[in-house]
GROMACS .gro file of C-alpha atoms in nm:
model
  328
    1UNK     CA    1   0.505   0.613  -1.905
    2UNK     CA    2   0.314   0.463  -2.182
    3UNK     CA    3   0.474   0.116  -2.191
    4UNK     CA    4   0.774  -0.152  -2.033
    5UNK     CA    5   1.046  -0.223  -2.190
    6UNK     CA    6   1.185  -0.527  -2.230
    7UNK     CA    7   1.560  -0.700  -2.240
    8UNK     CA    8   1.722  -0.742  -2.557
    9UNK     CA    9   2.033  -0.944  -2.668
   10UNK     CA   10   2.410  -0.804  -2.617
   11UNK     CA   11   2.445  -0.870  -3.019
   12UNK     CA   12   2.591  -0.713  -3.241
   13UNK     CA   13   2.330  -0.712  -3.532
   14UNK     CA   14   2.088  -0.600  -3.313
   15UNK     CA   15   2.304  -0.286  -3.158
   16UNK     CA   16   2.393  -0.157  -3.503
   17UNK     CA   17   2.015  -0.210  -3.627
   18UNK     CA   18   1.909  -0.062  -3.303
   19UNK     CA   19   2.064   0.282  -3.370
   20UNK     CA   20   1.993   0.310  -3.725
   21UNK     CA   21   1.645   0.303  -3.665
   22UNK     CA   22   1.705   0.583  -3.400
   23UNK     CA   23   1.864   0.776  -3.702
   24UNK     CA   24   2.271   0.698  -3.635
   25UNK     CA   25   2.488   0.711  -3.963
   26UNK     CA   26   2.806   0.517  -4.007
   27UNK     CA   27   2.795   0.355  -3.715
   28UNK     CA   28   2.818  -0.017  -3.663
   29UNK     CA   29   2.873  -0.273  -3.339
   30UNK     CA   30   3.203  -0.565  -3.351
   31UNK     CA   31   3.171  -0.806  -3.102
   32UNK     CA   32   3.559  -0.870  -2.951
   33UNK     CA   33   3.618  -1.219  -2.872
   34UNK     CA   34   3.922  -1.113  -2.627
   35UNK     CA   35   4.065  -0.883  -2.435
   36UNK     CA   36   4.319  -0.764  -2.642
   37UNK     CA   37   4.407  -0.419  -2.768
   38UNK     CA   38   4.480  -0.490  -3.126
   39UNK     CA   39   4.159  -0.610  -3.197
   40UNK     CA   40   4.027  -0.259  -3.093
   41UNK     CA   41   4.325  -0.098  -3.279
   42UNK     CA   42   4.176  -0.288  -3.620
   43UNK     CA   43   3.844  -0.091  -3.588
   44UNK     CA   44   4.003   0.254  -3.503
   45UNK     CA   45   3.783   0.494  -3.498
   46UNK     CA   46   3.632   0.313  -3.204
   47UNK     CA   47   3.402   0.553  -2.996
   48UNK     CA   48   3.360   0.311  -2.690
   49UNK     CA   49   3.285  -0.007  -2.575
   50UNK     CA   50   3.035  -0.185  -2.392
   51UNK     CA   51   3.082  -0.424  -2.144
   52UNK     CA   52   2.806  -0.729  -2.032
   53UNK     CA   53   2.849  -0.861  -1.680
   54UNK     CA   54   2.742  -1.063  -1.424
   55UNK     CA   55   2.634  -0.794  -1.130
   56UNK     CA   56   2.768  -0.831  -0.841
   57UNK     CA   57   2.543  -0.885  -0.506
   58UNK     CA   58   2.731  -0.982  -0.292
   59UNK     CA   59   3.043  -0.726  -0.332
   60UNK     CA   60   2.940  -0.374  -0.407
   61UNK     CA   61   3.110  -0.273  -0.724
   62UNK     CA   62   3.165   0.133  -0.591
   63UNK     CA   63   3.061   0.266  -0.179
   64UNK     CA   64   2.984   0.657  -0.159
   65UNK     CA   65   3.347   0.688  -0.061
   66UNK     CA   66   3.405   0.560  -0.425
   67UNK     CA   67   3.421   0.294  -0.660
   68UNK     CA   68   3.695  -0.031  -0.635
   69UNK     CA   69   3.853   0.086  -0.951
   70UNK     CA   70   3.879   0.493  -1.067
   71UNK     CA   71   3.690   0.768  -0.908
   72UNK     CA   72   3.437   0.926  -0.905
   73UNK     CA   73   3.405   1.267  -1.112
   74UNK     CA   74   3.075   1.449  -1.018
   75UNK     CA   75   3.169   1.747  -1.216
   76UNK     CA   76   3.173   1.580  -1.556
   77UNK     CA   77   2.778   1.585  -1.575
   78UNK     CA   78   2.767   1.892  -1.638
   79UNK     CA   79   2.959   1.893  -1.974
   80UNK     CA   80   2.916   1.503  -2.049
   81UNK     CA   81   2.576   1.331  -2.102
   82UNK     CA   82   2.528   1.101  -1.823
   83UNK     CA   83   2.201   0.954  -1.726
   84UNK     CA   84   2.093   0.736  -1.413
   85UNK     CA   85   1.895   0.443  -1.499
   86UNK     CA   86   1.565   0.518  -1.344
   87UNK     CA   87   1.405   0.137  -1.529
   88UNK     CA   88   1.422  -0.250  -1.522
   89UNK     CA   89   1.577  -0.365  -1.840
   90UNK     CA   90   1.658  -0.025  -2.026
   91UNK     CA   91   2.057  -0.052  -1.934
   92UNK     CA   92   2.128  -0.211  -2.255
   93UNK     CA   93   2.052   0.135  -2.465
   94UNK     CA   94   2.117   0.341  -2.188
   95UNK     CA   95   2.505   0.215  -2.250
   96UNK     CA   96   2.548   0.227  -2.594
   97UNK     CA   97   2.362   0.584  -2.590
   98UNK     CA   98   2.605   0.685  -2.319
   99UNK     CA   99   2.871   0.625  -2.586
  100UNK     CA  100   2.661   0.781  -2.893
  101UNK     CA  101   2.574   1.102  -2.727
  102UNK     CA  102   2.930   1.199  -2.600
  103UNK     CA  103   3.045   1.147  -2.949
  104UNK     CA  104   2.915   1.441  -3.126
  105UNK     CA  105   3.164   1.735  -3.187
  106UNK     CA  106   3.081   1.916  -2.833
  107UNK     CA  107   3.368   1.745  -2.696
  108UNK     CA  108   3.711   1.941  -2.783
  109UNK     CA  109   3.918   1.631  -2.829
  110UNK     CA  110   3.645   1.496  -3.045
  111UNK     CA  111   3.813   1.556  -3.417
  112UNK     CA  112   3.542   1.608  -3.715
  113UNK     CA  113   3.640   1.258  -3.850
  114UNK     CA  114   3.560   1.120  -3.493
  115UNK     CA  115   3.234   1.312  -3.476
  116UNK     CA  116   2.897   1.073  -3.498
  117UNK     CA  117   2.582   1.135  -3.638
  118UNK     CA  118   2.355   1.076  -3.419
  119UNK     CA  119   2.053   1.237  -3.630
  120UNK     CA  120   1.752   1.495  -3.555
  121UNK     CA  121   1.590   1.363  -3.305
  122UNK     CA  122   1.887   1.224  -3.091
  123UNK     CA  123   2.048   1.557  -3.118
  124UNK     CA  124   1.729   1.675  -2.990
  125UNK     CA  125   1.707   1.437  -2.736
  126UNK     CA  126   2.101   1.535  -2.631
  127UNK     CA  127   2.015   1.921  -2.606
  128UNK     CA  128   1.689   1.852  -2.420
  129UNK     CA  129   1.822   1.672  -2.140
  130UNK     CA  130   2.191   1.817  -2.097
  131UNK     CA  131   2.017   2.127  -1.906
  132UNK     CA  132   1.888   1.847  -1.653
  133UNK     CA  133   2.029   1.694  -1.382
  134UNK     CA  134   2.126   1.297  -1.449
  135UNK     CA  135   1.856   1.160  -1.238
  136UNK     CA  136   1.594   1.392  -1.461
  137UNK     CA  137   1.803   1.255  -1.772
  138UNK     CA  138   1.738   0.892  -1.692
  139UNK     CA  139   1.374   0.968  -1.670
  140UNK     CA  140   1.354   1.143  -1.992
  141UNK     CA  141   1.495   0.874  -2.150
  142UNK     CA  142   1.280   0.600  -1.983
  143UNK     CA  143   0.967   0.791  -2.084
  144UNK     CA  144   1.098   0.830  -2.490
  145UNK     CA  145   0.831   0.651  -2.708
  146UNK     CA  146   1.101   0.702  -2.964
  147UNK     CA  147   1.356   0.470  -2.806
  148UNK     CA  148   1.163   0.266  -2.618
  149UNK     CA  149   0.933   0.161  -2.902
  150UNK     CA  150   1.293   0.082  -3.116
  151UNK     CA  151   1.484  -0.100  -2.835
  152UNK     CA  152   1.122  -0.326  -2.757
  153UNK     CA  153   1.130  -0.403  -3.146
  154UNK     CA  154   1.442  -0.607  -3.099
  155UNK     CA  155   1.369  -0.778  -2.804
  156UNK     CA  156   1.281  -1.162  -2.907
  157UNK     CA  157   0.904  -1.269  -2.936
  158UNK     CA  158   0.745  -1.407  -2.580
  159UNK     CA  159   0.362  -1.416  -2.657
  160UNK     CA  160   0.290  -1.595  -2.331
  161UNK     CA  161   0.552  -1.355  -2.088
  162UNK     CA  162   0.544  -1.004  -2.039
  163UNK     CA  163   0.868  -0.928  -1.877
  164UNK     CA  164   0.750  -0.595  -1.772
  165UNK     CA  165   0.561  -0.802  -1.490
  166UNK     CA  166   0.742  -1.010  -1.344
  167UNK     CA  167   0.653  -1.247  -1.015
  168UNK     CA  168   0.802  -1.097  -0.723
  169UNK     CA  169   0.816  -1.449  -0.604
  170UNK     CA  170   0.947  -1.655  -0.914
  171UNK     CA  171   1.336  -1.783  -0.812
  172UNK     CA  172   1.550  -1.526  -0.829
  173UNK     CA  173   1.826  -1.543  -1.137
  174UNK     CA  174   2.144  -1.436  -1.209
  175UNK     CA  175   2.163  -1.028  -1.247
  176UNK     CA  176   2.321  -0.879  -1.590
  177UNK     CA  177   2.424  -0.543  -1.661
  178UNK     CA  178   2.582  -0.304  -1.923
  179UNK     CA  179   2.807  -0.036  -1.876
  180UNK     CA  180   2.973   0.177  -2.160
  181UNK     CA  181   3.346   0.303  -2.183
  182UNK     CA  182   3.434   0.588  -2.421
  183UNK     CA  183   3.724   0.886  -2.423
  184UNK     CA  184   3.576   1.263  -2.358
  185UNK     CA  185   3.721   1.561  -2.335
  186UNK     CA  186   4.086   1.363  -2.299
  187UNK     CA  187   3.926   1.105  -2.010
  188UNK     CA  188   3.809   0.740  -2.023
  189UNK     CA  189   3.515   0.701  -1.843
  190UNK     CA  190   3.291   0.464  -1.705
  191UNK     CA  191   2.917   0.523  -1.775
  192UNK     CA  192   2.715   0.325  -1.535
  193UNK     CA  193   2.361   0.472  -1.486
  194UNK     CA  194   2.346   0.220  -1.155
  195UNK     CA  195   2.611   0.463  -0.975
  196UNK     CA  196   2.586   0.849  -0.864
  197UNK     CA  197   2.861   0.991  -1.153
  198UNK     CA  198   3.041   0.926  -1.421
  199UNK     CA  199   3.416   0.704  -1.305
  200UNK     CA  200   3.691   0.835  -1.432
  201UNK     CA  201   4.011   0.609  -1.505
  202UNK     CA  202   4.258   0.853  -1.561
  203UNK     CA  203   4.414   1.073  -1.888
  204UNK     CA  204   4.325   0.878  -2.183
  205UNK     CA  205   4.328   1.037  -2.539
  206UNK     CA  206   4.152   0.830  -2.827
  207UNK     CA  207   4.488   0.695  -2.986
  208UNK     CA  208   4.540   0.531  -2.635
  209UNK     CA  209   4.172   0.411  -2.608
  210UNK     CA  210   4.214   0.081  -2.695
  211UNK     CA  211   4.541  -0.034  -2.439
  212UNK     CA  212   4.376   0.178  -2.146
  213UNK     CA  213   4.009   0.040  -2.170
  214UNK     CA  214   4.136  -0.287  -2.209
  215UNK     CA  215   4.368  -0.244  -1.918
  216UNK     CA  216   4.040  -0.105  -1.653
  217UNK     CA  217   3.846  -0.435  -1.800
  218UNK     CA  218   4.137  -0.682  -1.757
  219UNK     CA  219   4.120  -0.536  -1.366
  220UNK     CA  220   3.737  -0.591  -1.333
  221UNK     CA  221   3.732  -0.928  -1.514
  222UNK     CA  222   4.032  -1.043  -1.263
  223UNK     CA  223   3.771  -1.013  -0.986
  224UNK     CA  224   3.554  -1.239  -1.069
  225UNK     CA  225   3.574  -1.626  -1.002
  226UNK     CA  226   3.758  -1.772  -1.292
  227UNK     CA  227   3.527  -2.026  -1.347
  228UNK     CA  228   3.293  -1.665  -1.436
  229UNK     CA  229   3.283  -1.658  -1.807
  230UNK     CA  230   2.972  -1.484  -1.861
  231UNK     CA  231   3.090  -1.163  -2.013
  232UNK     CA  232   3.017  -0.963  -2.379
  233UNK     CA  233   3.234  -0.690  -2.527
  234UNK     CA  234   3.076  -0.485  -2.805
  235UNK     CA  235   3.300  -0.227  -2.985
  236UNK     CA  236   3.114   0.074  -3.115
  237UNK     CA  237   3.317   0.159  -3.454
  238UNK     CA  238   3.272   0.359  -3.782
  239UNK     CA  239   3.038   0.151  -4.059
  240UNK     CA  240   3.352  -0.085  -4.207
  241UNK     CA  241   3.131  -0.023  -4.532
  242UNK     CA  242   3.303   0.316  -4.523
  243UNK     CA  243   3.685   0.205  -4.500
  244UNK     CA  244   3.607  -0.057  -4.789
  245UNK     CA  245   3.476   0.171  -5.009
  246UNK     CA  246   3.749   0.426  -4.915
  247UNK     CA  247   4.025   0.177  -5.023
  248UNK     CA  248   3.794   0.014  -5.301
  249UNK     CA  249   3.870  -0.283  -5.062
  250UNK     CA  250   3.588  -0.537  -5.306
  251UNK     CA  251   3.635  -0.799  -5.056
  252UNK     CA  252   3.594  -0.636  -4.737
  253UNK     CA  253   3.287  -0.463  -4.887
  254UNK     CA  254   3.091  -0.788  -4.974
  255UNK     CA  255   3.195  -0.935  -4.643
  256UNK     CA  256   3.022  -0.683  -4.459
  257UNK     CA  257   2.732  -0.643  -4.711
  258UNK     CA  258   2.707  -1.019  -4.630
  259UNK     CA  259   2.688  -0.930  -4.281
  260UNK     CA  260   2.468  -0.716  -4.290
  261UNK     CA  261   2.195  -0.945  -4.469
  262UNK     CA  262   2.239  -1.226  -4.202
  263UNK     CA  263   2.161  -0.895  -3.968
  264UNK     CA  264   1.864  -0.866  -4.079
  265UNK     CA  265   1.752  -1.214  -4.126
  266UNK     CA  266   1.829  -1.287  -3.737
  267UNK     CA  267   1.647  -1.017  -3.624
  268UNK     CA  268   1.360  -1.054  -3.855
  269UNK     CA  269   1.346  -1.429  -3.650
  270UNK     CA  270   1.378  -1.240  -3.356
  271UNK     CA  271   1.098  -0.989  -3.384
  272UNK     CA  272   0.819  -1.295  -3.536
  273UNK     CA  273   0.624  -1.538  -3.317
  274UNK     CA  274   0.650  -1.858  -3.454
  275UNK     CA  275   0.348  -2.000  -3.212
  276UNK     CA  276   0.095  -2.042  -3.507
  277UNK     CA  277   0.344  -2.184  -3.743
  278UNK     CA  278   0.474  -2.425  -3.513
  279UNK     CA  279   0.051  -2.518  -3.437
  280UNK     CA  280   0.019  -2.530  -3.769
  281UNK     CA  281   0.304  -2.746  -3.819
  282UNK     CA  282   0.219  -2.996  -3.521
  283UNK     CA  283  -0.143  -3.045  -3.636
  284UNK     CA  284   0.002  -3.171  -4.021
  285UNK     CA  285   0.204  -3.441  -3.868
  286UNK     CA  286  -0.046  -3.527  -3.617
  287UNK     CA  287  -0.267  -3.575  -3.918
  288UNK     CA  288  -0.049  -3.781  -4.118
  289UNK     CA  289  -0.002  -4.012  -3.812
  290UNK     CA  290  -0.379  -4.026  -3.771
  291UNK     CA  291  -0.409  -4.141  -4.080
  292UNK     CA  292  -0.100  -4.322  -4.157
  293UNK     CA  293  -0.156  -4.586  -3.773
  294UNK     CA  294  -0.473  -4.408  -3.611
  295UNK     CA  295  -0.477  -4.308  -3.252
  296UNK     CA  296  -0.223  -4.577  -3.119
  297UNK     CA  297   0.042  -4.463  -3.329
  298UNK     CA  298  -0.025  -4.065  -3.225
  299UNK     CA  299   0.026  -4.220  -2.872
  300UNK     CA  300   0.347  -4.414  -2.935
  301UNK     CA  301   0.478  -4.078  -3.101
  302UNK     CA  302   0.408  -3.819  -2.821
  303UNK     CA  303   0.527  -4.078  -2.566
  304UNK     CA  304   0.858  -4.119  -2.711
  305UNK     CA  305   0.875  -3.745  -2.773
  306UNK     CA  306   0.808  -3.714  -2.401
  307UNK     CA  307   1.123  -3.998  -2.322
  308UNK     CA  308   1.369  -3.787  -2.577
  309UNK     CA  309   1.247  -3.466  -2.435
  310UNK     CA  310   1.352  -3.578  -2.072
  311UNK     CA  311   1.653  -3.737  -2.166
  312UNK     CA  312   1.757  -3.402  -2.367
  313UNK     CA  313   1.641  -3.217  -1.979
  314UNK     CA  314   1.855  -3.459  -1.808
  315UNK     CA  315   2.160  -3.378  -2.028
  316UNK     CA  316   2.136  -3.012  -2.015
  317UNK     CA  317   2.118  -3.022  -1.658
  318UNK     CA  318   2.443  -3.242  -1.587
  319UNK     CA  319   2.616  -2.963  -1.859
  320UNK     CA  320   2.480  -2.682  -1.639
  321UNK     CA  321   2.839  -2.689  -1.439
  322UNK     CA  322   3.071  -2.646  -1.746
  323UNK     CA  323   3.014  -2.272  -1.789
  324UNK     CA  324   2.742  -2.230  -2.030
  325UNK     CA  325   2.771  -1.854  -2.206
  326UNK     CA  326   2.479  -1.632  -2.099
  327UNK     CA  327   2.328  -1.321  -2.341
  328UNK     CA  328   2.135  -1.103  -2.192
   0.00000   0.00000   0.00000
């Protein structure tokens, strides 16, 4: 493989922008704020969801007998793409392809207003890899320059850390992972390219999507601690561009168009390194100090940005037990 990859935020902006540039029409990300099934039933047609999580270490999430919560259906890779994750940091795109990619018309409960396009070259992609087993899938993915070159464009600036090499012996952190739920062929499943098959959670048709995915993640939130609040819930939906124009719905329209600009404003910060502005920056105010109180006065300043800076430290840290939100 040519190149790492590296961990990107669960946003929505950056989701939707992430599959357009991989050549996805109509599609768009809505981040939920609970776990309730009329905020799914407001986007219908949703295609899936996916989840962000704290993972578990220290109580296996599924055994080879099975997982906690639905079972495991080896058969369904045969007909449903489903790909193990083979790489450090890929699971975010892995997920939300999981959803993509069983959303294309091969599925016979998948109606032609349902169907996504996905474009050329992830319909190539698809028909490449569904001869291959989903070990051989995963690695086929990991080694795309395509979508590893487009997921690594959103993933924030670091010009002094490479997170493809990390220290074995740095502290270890907290472990987050994506998963993807989406209705195929009349089933919701589970996509998690950490376990050996695809989890099925019973008969599930796309009307009934949003009670019955909501119901599976009500279950696997409810084991967690409930001081655990460190969880994301993307919705992958039609563009809502789509339904405003349908309706000549004005407002909607210019709500989303205004959306869409902050998009791409947040991810333009994300993508630039700021390190020679910010040198830039500090060298014009250390000049005007120079020359407004000479060297003293340069010392008084980065001495009392050294006592605020503490403080600040010292604050964060006694916050650090009220449950701060993480995004991977």
């Amino acid at each position: 493989m040519s190149g790492g990859w590296n961990t990107i935020e669960s946003d929505a902006g950056v989701f939707t922008s992430l599959i357009e540039n991989l050549g996805v029409k109509d599609i768009q990300f809505e981040e939920l704020l609970t776990l309730d099934p009329s905020e799914l039933l407001a986007l219908q047609p949703v295609h899936g969801v996916i989840f962000l999580f704290k993972y578990p270490t220290d109580k296996p999430y599924a055994t080879p007998d099975g997982p906690i919560d639905g079972t495991f259906d080896h058969a369904a890779s045969d007909k449903i793409f489903f790909a193990a994750q083979t790489i450090q940091n890929a699971c975010a795109t892995q997920a939300l392809l999981s959803v993509l990619l069983n959303q294309t018309g091969d599925s016979s409960d998948t109606a032609a207003a349902d169907t996504v396009d996905i474009g050329e070259k992830l319909r190539d992609f698809r028909d490449f890899t569904m001869v291959l087993p989903p070990e051989f899938r995963g690695e086929a993915l990991s080694n795309s320059d395509l979508i590893r070159e487009v997921h690594n464009s959103f993933a924030r600036s670091a010009p002094f850390v490479d997170e493809t090499q990390r220290d074995p012996n740095a502290e270890t952190e907290d472990a987050f992972h994506f998963v993807a739920y989406t209705p195929v062929d009349g089933t919701l499943y589970e996509l998690d390219g950490l376990q050996p098959a695809p989890i099925a959670h019973g008969a599930c048709s796309r009307d009934d999507f949003p009670r019955k995915v909501v119901d599976v993640l009500q279950r696997r939130v409810a084991r967690y601690e409930t001081s655990e609040i460190r969880f994301n819930l993307l919705a992958m939906c039609r563009d809502l561009r789509v339904r405003a124009r349908a309706f000549g719905d004005a407002e909607l329209l210019e709500t989303e168009e205004r959306k869409r600009r902050a998009w791409r404003f947040e991810n333009a910060l994300r993508r630039h390194n700021f390190v020679g502005f910010a040198g830039e920056v500090l060298k014009g105010v250390a000049g005007d100090r120079l020359r407004a109180g000479g060297d003293q006065a340069v010392e008084t300043w980065v001495s009392e940005s050294l006592e605020r800076r503490v403080a600040t430290e010292k604050a964060a840290r006694a916050r650090a037990g009220d449950g701060d939100v993480h995004m991977s």
